[in-house]
PDB file of C-alpha atoms in Angstrom:
ATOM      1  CA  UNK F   1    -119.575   7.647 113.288  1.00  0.00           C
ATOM      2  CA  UNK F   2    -117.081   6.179 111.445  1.00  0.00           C
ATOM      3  CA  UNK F   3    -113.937   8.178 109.885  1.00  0.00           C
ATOM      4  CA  UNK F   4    -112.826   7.136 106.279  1.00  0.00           C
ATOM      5  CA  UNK F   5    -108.767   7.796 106.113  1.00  0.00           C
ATOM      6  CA  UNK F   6    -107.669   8.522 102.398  1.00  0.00           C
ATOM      7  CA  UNK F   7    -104.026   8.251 101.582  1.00  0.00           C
ATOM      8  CA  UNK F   8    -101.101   5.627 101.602  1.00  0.00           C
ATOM      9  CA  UNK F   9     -99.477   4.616 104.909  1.00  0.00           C
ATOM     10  CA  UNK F  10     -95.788   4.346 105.243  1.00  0.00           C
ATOM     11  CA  UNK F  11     -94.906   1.002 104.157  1.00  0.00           C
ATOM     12  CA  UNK F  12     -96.004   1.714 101.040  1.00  0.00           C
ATOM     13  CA  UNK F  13     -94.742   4.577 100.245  1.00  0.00           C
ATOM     14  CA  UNK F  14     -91.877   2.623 101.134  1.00  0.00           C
ATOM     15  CA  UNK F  15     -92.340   0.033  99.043  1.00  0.00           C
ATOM     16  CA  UNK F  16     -92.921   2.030  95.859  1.00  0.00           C
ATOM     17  CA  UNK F  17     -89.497   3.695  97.166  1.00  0.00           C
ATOM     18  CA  UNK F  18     -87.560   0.747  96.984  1.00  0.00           C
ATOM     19  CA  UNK F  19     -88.305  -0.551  93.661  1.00  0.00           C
ATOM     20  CA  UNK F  20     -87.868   3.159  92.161  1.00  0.00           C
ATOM     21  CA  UNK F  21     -84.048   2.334  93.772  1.00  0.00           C
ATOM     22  CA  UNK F  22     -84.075  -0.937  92.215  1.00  0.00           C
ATOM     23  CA  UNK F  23     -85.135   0.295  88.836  1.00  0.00           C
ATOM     24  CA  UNK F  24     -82.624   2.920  88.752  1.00  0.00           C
ATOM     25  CA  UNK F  25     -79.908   0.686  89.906  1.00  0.00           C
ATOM     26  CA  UNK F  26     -80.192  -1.352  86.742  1.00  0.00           C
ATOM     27  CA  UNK F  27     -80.815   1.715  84.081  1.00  0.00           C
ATOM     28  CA  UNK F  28     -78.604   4.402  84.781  1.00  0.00           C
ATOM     29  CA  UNK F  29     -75.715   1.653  83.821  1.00  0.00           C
ATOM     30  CA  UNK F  30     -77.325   0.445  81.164  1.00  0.00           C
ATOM     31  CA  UNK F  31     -78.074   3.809  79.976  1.00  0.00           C
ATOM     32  CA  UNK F  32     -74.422   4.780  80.589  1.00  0.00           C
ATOM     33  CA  UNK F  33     -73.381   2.166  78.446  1.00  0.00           C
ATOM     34  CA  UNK F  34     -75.378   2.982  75.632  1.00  0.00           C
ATOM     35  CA  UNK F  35     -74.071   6.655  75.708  1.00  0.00           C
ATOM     36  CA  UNK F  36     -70.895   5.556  75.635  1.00  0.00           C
ATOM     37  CA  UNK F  37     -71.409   3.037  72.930  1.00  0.00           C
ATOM     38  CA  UNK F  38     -73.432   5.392  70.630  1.00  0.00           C
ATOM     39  CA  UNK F  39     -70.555   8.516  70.705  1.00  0.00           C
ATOM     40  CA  UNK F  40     -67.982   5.906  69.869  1.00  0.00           C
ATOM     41  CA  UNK F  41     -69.994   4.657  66.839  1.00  0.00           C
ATOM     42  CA  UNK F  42     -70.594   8.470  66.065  1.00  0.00           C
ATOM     43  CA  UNK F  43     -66.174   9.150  66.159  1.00  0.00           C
ATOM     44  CA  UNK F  44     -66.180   6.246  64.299  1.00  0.00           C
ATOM     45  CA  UNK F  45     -68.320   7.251  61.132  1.00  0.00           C
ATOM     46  CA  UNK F  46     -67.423  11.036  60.972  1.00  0.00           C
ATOM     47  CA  UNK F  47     -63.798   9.686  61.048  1.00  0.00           C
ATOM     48  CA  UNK F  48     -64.712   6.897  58.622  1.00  0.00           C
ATOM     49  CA  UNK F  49     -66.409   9.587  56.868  1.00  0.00           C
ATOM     50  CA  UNK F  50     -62.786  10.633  55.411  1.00  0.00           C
ATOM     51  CA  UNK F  51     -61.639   7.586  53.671  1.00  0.00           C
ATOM     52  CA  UNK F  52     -63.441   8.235  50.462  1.00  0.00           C
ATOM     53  CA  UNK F  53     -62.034  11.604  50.226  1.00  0.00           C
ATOM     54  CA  UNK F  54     -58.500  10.525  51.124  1.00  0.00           C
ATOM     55  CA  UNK F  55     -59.057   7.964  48.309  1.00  0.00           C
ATOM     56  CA  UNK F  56     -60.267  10.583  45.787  1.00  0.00           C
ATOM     57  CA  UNK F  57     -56.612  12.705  46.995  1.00  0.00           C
ATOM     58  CA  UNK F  58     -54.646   9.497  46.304  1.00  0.00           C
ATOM     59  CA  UNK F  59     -55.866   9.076  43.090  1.00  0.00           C
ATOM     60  CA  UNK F  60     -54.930  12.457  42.171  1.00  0.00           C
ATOM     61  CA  UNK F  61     -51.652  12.084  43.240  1.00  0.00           C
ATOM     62  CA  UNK F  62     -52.261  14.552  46.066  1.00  0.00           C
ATOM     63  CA  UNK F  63     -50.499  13.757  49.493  1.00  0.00           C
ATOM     64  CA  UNK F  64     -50.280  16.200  51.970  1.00  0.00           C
ATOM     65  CA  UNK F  65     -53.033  17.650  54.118  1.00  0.00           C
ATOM     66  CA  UNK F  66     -53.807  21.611  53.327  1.00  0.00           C
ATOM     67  CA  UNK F  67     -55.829  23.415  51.601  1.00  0.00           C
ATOM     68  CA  UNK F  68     -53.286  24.478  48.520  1.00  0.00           C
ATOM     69  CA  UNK F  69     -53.768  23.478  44.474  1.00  0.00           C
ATOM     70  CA  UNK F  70     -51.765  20.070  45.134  1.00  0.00           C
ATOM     71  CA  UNK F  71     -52.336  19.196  49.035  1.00  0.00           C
ATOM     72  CA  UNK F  72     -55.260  17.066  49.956  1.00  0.00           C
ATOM     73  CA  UNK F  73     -58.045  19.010  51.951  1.00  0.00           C
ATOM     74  CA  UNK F  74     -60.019  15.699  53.493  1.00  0.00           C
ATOM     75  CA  UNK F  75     -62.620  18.362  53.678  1.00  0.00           C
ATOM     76  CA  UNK F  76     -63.318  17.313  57.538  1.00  0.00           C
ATOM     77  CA  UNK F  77     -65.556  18.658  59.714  1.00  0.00           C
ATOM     78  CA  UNK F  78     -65.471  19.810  63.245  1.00  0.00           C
ATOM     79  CA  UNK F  79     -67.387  17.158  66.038  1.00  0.00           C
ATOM     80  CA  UNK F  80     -67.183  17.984  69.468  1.00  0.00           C
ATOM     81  CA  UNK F  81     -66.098  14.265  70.183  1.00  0.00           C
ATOM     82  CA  UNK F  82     -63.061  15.322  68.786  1.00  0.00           C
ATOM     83  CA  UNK F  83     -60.011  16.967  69.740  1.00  0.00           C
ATOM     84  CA  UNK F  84     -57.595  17.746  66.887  1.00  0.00           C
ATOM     85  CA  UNK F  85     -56.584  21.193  65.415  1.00  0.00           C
ATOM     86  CA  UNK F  86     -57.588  21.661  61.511  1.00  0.00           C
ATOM     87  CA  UNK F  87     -55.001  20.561  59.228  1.00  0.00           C
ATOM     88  CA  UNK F  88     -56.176  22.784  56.510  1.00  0.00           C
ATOM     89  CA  UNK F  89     -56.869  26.844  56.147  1.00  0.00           C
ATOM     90  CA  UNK F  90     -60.666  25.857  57.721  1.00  0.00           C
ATOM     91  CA  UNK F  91     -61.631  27.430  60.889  1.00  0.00           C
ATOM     92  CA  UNK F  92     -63.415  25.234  63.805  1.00  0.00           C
ATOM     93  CA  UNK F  93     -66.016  26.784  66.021  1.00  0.00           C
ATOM     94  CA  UNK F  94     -64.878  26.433  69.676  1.00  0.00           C
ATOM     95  CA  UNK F  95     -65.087  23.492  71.567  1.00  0.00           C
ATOM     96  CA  UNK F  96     -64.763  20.871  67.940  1.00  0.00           C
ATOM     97  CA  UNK F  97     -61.819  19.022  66.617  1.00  0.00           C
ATOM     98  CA  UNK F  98     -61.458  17.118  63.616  1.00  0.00           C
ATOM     99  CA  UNK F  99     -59.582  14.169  62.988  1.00  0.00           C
ATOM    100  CA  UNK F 100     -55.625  13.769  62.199  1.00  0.00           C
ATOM    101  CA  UNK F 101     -54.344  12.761  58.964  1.00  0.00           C
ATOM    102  CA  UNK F 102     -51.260  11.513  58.114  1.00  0.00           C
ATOM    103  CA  UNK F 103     -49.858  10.222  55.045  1.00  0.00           C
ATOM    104  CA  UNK F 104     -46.726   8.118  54.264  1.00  0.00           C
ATOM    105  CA  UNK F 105     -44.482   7.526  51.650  1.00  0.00           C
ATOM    106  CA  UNK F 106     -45.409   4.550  51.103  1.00  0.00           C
ATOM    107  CA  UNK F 107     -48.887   5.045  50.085  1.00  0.00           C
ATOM    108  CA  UNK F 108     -50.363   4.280  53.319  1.00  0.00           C
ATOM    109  CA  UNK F 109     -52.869   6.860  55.264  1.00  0.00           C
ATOM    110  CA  UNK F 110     -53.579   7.147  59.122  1.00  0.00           C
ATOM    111  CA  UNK F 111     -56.854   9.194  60.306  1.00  0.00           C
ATOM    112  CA  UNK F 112     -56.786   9.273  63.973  1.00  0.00           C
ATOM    113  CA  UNK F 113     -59.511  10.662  66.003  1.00  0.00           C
ATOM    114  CA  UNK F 114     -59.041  11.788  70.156  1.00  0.00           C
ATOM    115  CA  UNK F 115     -61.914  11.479  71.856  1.00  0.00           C
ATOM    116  CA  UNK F 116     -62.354  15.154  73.306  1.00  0.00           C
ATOM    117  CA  UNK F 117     -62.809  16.040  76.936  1.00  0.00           C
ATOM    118  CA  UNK F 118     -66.800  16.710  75.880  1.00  0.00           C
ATOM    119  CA  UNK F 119     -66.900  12.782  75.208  1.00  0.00           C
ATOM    120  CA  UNK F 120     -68.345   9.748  77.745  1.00  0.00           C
ATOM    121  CA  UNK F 121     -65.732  10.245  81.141  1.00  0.00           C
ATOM    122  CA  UNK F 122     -64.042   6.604  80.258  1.00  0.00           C
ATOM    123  CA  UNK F 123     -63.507   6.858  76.379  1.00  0.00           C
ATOM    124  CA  UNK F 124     -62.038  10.397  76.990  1.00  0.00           C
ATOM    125  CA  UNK F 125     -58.469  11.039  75.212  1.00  0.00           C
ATOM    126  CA  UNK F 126     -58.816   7.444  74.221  1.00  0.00           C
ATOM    127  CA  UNK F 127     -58.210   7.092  70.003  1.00  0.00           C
ATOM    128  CA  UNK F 128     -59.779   5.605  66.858  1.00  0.00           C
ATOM    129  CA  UNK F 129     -58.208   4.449  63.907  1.00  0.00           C
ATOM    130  CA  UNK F 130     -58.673   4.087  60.281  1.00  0.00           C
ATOM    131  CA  UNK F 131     -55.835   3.076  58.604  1.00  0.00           C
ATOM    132  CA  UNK F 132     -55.013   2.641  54.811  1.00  0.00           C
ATOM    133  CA  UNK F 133     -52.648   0.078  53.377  1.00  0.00           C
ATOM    134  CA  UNK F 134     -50.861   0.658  50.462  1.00  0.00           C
ATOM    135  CA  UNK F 135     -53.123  -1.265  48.536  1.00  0.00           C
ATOM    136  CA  UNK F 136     -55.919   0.941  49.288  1.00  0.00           C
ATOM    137  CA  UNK F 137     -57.205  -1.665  52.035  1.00  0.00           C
ATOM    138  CA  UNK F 138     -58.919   0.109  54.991  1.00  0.00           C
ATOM    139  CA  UNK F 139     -59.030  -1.419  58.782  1.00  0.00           C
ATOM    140  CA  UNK F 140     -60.227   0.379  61.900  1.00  0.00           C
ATOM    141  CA  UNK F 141     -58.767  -0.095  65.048  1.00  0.00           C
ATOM    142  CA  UNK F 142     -59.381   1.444  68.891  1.00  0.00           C
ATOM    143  CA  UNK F 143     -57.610   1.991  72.593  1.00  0.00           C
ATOM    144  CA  UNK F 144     -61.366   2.278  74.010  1.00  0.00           C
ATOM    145  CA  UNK F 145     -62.339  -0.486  76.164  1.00  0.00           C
ATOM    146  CA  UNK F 146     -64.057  -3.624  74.587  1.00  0.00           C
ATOM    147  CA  UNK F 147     -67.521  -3.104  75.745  1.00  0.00           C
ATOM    148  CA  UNK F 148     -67.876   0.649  74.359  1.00  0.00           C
ATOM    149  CA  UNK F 149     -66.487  -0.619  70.713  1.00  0.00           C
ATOM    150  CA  UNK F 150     -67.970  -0.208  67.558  1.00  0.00           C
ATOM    151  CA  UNK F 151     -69.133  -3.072  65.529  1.00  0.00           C
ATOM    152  CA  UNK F 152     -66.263  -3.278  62.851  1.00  0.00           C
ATOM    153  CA  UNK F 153     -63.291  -1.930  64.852  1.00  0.00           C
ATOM    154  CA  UNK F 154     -60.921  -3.789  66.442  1.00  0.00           C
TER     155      UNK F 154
END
């Protein structure tokens, strides 16, 4: 009588084992990266997001942020990539921030966005900047490391 033995033996269990390991050594980087890279590209638009507004507030000759008749209200709103208190009357739900706006005499406009504790462990309190010229030219710039920045930002 002969006894028929059904299963997997050890080895390849072990085997199967190993290149799970191997597979997950090279994707959970990978993957890591691409979280990192996507909420960076995310800051980057809802910031970005501003500069027609801010142009539409310089245009009517309005120059400081608030939320009175002749003080710009960029209208932002809250991301939880973002730390930054409102600049206007608007209340932020907890846990969101908005980006800063400053404008200077000169004509020129700075919207800074903090990445927030809630962002990808390296770009956290890293910063990304638009920033206006005064003539009207917009340029983006970034303290996040090279590989996790956005197409367009320097």
């Amino acid at each position: 009588m002969m006894l028929s033995v059904k299963g997997f033996t050890l080895i390849e269990l072990m085997i199967v084992v190993s290149i799970i390991g191997i597979l997950s050594a090279v994707a959970i980087p990978a993957y890591q990266t691409y979280v990192g890279k996507s909420q960076a590209s995310r800051v980057m638009v809802e910031a970005g997001g501003l500069r027609s507004l801010l142009e539409t507030c310089v245009n009517e000759g309005k120059t400081t942020i608030g939320s009175g008749n002749n003080e710009c209200d960029p209208g932002a709103v809250g991301s939880t990539l973002i730390d930054g208190a409102s600049q206007t009357s608007a209340v932020l739900p907890i846990g969101q921030g908005v980006p800063q706006v400053t404008f200077s005499v000169d004509g020129s406009i700075e919207v800074v966005a903090t990445f927030s504790s809630a962002a990808f462990p390296i770009l956290q309190t890293k910063t990304l900047t638009w920033s206006r010229s005064q003539g009207g030219d917009w340029s983006c710039s970034t303290t996040i490391d090279e590989v996790f920045k956005p197409t367009g930002c320097d």
